[in-house]
CSV table of C-alpha atoms in Angstrom, one decimal:
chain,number,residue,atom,x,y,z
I,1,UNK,CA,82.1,-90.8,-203.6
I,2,UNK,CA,80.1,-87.6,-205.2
I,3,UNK,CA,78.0,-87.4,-201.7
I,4,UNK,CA,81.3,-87.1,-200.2
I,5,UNK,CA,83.0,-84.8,-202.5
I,6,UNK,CA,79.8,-82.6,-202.7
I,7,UNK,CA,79.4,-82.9,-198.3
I,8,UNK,CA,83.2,-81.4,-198.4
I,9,UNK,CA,83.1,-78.7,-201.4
I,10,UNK,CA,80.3,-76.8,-198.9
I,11,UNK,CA,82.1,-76.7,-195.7
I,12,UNK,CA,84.1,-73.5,-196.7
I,13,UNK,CA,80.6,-71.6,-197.4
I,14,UNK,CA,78.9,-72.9,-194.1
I,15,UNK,CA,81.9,-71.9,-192.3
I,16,UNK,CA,81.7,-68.4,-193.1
I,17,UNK,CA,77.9,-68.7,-190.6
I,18,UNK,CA,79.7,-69.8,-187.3
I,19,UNK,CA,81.2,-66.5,-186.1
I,20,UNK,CA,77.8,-65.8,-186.3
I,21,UNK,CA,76.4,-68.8,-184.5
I,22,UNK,CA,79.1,-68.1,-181.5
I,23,UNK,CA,78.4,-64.4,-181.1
I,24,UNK,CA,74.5,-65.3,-180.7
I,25,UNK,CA,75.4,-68.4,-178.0
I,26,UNK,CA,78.1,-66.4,-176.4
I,27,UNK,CA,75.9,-63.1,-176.3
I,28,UNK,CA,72.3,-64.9,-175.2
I,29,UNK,CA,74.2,-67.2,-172.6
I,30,UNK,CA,75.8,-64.3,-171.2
I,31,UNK,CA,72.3,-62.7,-170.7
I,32,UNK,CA,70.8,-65.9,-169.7
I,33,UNK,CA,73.1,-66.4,-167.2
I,34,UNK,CA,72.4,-63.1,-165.5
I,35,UNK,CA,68.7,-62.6,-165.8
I,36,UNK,CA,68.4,-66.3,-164.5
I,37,UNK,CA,70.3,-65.6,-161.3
I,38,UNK,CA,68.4,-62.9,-161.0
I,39,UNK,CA,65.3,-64.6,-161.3
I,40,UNK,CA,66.0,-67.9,-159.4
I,41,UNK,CA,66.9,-65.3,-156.1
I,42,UNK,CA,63.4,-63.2,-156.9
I,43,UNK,CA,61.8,-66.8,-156.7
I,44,UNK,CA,63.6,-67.8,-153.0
I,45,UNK,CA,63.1,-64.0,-152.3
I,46,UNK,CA,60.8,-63.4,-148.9
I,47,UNK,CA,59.0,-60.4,-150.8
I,48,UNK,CA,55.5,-61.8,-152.4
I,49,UNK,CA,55.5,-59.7,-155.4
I,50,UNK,CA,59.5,-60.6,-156.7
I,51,UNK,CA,57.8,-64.1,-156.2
I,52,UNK,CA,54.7,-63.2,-158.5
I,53,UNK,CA,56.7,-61.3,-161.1
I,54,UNK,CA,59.7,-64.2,-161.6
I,55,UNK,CA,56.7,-67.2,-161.0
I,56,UNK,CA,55.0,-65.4,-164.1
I,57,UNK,CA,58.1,-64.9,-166.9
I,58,UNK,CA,58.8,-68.3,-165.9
I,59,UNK,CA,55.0,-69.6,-166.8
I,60,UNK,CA,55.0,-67.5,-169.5
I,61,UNK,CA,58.3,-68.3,-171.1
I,62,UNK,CA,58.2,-72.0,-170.8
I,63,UNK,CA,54.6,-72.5,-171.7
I,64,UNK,CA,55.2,-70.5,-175.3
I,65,UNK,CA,57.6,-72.0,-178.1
I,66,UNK,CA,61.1,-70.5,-178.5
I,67,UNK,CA,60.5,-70.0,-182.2
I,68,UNK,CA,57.1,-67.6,-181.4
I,69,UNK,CA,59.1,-65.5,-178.9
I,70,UNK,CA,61.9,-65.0,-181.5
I,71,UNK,CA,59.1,-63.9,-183.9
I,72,UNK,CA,57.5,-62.0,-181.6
I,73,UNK,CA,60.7,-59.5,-180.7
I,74,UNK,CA,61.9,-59.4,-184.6
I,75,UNK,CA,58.5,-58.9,-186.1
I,76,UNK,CA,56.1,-57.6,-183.5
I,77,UNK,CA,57.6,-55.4,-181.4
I,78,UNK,CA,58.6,-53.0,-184.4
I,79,UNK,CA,54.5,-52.2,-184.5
I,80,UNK,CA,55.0,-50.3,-181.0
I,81,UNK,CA,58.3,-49.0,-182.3
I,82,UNK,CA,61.3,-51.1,-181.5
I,83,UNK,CA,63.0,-52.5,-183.7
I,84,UNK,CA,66.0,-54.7,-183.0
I,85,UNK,CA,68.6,-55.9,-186.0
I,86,UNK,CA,68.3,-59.3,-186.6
I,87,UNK,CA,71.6,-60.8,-184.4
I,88,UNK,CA,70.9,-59.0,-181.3
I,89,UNK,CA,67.0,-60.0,-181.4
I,90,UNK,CA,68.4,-63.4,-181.8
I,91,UNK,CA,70.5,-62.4,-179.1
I,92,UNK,CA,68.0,-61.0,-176.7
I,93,UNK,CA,65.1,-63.9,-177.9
I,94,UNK,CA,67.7,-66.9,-176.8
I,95,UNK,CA,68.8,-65.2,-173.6
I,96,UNK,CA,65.2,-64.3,-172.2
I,97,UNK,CA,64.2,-67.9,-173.1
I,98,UNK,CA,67.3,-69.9,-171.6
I,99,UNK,CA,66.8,-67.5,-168.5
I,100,UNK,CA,64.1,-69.1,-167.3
I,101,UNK,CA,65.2,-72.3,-167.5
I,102,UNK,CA,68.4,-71.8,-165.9
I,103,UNK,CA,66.8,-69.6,-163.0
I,104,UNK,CA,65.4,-73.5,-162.1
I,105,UNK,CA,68.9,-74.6,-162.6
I,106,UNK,CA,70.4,-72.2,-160.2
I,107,UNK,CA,67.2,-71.7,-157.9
I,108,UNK,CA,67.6,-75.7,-157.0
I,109,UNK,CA,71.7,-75.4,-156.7
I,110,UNK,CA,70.8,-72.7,-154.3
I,111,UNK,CA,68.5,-74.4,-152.1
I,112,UNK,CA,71.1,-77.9,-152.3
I,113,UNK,CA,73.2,-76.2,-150.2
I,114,UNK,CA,73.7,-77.3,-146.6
I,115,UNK,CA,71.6,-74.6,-144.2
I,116,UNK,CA,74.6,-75.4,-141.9
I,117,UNK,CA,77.2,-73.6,-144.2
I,118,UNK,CA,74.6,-70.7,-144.3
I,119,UNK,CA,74.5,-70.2,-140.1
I,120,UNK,CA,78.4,-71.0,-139.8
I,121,UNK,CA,78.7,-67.9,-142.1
I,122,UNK,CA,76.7,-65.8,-140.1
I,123,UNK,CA,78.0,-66.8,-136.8
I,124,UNK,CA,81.2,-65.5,-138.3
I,125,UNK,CA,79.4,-62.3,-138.4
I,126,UNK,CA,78.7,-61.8,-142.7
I,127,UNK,CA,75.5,-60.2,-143.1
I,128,UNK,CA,73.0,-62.1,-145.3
I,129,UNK,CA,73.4,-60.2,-148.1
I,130,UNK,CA,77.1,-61.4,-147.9
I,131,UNK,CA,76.9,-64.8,-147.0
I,132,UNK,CA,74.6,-65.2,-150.1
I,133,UNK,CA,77.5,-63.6,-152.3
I,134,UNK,CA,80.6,-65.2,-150.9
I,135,UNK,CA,78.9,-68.4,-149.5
I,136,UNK,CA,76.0,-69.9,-150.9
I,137,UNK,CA,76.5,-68.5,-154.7
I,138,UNK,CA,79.7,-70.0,-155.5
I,139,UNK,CA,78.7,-73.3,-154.3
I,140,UNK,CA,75.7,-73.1,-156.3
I,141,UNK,CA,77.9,-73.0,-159.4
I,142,UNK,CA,80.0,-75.8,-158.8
I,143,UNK,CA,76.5,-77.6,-158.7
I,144,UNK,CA,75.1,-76.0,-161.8
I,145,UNK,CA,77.8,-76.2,-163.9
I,146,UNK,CA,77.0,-79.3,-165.7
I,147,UNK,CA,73.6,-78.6,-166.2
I,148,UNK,CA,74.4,-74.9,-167.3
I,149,UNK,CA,77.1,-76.6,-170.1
I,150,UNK,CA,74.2,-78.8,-171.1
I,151,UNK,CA,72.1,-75.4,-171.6
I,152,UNK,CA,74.5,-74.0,-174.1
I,153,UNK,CA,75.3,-76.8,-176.3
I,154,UNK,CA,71.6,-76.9,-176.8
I,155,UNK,CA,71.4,-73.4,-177.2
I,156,UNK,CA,74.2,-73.5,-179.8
I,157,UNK,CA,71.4,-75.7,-181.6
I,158,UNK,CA,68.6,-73.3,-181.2
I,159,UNK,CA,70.8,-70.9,-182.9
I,160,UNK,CA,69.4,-72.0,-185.9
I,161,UNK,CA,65.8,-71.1,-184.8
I,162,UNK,CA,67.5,-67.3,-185.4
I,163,UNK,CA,67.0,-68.1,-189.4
I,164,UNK,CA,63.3,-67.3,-189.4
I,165,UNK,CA,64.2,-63.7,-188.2
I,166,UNK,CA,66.9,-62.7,-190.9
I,167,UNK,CA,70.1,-64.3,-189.0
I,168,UNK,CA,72.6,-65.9,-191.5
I,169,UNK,CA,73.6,-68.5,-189.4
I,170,UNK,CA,74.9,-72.2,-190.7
I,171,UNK,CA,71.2,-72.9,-191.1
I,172,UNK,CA,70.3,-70.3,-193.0
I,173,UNK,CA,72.7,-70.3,-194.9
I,174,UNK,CA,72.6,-74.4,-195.7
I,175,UNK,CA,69.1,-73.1,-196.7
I,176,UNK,CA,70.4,-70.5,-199.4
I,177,UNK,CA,72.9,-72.9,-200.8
I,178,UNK,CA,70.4,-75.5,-201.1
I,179,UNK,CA,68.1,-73.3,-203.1
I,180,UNK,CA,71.1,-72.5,-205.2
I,181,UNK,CA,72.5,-75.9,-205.9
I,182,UNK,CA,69.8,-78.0,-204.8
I,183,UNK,CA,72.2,-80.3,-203.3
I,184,UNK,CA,70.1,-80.8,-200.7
I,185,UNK,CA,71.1,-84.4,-198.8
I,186,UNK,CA,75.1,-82.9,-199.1
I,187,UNK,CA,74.3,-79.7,-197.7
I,188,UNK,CA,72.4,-80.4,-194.4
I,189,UNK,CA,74.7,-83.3,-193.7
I,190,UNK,CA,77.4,-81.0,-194.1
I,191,UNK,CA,75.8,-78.4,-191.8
I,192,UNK,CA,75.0,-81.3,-189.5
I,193,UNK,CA,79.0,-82.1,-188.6
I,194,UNK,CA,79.7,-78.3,-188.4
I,195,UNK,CA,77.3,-78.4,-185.3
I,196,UNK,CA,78.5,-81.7,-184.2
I,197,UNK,CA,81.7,-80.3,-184.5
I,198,UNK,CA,81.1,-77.3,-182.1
I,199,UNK,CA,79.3,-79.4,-179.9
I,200,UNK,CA,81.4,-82.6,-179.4
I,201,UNK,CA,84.5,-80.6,-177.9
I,202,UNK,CA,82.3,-78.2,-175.6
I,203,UNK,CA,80.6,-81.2,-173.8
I,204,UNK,CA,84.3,-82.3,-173.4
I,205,UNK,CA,85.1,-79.4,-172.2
I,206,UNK,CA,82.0,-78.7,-169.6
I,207,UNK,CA,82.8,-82.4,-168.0
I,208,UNK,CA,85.7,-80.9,-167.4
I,209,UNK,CA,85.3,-77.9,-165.8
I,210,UNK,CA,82.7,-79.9,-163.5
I,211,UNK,CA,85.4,-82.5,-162.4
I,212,UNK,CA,87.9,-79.1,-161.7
I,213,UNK,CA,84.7,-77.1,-159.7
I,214,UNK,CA,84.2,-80.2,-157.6
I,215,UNK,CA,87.8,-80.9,-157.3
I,216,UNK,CA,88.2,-77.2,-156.1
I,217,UNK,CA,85.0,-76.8,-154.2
């Protein structure tokens, strides 16, 4: 009965962290979900270098830990002479890091779609440019929407990588409380439902909003 009592009596001080903990997933999936469209059309692009440049960041990101590349941006970069607060590198870490993966996300949702769909849109005289727009992008969505919901509740997660660089999320600040009150079992079980709690609803919500794409599409 304690554990339970003690696992309650800290929800109202991990609660104060997740306005923090959205602002980073909202902020970094919103550049993730930008850079990685970007990056998936440089990787089906017919120019050789937007090839090189996109096939690189990919390698580069994927083949180092998230956790270095947020250390990197909050600790390193100030010795060249950026420095970046703690919630946007957090911010800016996440969203260059989910980029890559979702640019495979999107750069295979792109290349699912039916050639056919493609030439029926330029037989009706778009241009490529806007058949890629209007056509081909919008399906690719409906296709990458479960994946890309998938990306974010993770990301919510990695959120609380963001505690090594100064970001009082719930993690970090489980880890203050519990060097306070050294209530330690309590504290990260409690900080373990919070993120259940934002998770559970949002994977709800993402099958959702695939059934409605598909439905639409």
């Amino acid at each position: 009965m304690d554990f339970i009592n003690n696992t309650l009596a800290v929800f109202p001080a991990l609660l104060v962290a997740v306005p923090v903990v959205v602002q980073l997933a909202l902020g970094a999936m919103l550049l993730a979900l930008v850079l990685g469209l970007l990056i998936a059309l440089a990787r089906i692009s017919s120019i050789k270098i937007l090839r090189g440049i996109a096939t690189f960041y990919l390698e580069v990101i994927r083949g180092t830990p998230l956790l270095v590349q947020l250390v990197y941006i909050f600790f390193v970069l100030p010795s060249i002479g950026v420095e970046i607060e703690p919630v946007p590198a957090g911010i800016l870490g996440l969203g260059l890091n989910y980029a890559a993966y979702l640019s495979e996300v999107f750069r295979s949702a792109i290349l699912s779609v039916e050639h056919g769909q493609t030439e029926a849109a330029l037989s009706l005289g778009y241009t490529p440019s806007k058949t890629l727009w209007k056509v081909v992008i919008p399906q690719s969505f409906v296709v990458s929407m479960g994946p890309i919901g998938n990306y974010f509740i993770a990301m919510i997660k990695d959120t609380a990588l963001t505690s090594v660089i100064a970001v009082t999320e719930i993690l970090k600040t489980a880890n203050i409380l519990n060097s306070q009150t050294f209530q330690t079992t309590a504290i990260y079980t409690a900080a373990a439902i919070l993120y259940l709690i934002i998770s559970l609803p949002l994977s709800r919500v993402v099958v959702v909003l695939e059934r409605k794409a598909r439905a639409n599409g």
